[in-house]
Tab-separated table of C-alpha atoms in Angstrom:
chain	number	residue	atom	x	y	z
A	6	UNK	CA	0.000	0.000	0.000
A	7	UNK	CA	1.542	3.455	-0.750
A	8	UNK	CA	0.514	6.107	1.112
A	9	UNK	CA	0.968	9.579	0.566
A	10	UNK	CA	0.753	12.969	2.317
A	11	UNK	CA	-0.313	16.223	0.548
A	12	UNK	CA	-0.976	19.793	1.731
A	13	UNK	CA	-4.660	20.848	1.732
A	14	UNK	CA	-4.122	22.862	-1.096
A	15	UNK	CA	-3.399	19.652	-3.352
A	16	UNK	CA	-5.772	18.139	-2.681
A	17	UNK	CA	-7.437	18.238	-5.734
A	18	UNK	CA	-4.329	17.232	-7.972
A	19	UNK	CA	-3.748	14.066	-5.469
A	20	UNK	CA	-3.216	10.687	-7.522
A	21	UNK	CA	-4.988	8.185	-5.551
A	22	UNK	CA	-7.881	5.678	-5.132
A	23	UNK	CA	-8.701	7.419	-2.073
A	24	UNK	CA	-8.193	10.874	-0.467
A	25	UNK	CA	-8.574	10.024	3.526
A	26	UNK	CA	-9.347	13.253	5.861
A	27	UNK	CA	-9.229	13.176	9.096
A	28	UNK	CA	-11.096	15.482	11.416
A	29	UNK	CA	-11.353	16.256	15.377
A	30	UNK	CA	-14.823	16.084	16.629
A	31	UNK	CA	-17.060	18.301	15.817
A	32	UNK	CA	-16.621	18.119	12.480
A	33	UNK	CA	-17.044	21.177	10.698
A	34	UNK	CA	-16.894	21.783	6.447
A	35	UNK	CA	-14.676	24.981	6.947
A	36	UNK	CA	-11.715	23.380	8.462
A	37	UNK	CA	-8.379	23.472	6.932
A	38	UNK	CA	-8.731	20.136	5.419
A	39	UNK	CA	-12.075	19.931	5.057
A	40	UNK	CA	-12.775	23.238	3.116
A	41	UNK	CA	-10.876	22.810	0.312
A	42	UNK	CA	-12.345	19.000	-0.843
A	43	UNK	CA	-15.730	20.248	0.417
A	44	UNK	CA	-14.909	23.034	-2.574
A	45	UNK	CA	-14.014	20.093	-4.968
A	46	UNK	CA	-17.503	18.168	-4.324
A	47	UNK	CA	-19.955	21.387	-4.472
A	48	UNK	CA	-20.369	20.990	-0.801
A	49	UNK	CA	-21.327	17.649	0.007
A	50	UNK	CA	-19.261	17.116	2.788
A	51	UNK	CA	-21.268	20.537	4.589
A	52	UNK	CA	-23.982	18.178	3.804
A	53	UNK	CA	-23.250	15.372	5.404
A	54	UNK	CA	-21.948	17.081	8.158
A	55	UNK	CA	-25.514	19.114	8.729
A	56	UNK	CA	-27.276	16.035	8.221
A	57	UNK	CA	-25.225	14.056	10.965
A	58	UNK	CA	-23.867	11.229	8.822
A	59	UNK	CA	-20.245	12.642	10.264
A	60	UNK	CA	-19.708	13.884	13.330
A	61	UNK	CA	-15.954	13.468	13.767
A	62	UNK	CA	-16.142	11.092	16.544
A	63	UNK	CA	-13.239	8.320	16.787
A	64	UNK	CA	-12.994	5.929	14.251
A	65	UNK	CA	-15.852	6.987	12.459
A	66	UNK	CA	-15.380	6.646	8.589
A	67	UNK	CA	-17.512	7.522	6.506
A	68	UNK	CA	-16.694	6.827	2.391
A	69	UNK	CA	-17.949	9.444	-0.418
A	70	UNK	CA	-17.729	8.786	-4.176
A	71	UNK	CA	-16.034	12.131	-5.344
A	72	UNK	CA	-17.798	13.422	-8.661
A	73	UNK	CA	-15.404	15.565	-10.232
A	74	UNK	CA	-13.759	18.309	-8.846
A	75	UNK	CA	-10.964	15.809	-7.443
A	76	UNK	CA	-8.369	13.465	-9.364
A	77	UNK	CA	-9.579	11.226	-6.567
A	78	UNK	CA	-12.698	8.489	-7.230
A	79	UNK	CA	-12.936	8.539	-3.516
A	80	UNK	CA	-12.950	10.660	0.175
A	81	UNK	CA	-12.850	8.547	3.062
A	82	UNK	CA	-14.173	11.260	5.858
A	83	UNK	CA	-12.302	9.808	9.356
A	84	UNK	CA	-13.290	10.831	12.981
A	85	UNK	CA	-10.684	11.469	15.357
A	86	UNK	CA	-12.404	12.304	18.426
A	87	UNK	CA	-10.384	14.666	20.261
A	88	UNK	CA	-7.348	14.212	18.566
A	89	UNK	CA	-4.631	13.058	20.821
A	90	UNK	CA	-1.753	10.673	19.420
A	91	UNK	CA	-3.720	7.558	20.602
A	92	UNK	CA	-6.530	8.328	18.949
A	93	UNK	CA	-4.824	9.580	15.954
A	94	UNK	CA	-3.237	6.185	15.671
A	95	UNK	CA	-6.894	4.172	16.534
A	96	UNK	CA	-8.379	6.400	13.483
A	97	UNK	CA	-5.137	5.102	11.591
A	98	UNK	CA	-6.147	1.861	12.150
A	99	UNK	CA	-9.994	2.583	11.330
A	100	UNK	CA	-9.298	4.255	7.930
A	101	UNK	CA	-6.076	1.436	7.287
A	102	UNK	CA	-8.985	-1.552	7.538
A	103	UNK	CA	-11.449	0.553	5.917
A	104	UNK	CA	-9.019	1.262	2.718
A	105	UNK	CA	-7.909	-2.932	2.918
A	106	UNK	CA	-11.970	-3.804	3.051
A	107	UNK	CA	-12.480	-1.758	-0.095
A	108	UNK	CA	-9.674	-3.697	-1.934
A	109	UNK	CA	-7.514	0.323	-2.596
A	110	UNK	CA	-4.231	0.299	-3.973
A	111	UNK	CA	-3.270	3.946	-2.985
A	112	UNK	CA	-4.195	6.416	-0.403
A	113	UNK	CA	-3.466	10.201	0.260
A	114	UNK	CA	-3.586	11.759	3.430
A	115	UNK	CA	-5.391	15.552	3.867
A	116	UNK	CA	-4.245	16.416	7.481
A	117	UNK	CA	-4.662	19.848	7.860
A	118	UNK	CA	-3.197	22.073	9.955
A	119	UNK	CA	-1.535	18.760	11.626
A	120	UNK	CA	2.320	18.696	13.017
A	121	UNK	CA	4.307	15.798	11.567
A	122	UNK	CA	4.461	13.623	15.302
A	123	UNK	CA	0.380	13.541	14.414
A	124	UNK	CA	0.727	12.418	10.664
A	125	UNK	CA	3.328	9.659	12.010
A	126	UNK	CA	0.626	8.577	14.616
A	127	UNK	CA	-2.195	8.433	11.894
A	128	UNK	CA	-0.332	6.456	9.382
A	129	UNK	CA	1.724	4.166	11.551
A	130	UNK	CA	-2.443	3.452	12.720
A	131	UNK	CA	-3.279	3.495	9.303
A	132	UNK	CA	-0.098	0.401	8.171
A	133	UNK	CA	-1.318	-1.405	11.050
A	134	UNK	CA	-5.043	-1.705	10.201
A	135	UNK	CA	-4.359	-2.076	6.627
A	136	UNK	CA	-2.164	-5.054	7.250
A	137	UNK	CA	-3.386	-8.458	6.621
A	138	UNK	CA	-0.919	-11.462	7.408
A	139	UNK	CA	-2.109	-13.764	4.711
A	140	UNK	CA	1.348	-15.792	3.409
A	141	UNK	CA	-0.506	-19.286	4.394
A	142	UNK	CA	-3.686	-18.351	2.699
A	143	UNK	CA	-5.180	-20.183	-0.296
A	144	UNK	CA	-7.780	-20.132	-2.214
A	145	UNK	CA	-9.847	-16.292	-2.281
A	146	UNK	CA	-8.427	-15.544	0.746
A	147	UNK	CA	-12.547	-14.668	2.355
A	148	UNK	CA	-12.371	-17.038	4.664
């Protein structure tokens, strides 16, 4: 899995099957990197937000099919409560298993206004819920 890490203001030029943005609780469409993907989609991440669908509590991840305005097919929207290092790396791991359940290749990370000792929580969460040990699988590997 490669994962990436671009500025908010890239967002839109970011080469991957999914854009993953993660957000302290509450959740709000005018945050740093929020605002600028929420300008990509004609603001349906305001929308989901009003309607309650995402809240920004930990773990919560909710996936949107991006129409357009980003390079990106999808935004995976990921609640990190109230943002300490633990739960930066739990909502890691959330968005990590998510991302493996969906079958993605490639991920990007929107963290805002995040220092780097955050980012390095969130992904090191992120490589452990995306891994799978699965060398003495056969078959489909469902089981």
């Amino acid at each position: 899995m490669k994962i990436t890490v671009k500025k908010s203001g890239d967002v839109a030029a970011a080469k991957a099957d999914v854009l993953v943005v993660a957000t302290h609780r509450p959740a709000k469409a005018s945050e740093e990197g929020l605002g600028p993907i929420d300008a990509a989609l004609d603001g349906l991440v305001g929308r989901v937000i009003a309607d309650g669908e995402f809240t920004g509590a930990l773990g919560q991840a909710v996936l949107l099919h991006a129409t357009g305005g980003l390079k990106a097919a999808r935004v995976l929207l990921v609640g990190t409560g109230d943002g300490d290092r633990d739960a930066l790396r739990d909502a890691g791991a959330a968005a990590g298993g998510r991302v493996r359940e969906l079958g993605l290749g490639s991920a990007a990370l929107v963290p805002g206004d995040w220092v780097t000792s955050e980012i390095a929580a969130f992904a090191q969460g992120f490589a452990y819920g995306n891994y799978r040990f699965d060398r003495y699988r056969t078959g489909d590997g469902k089981a």
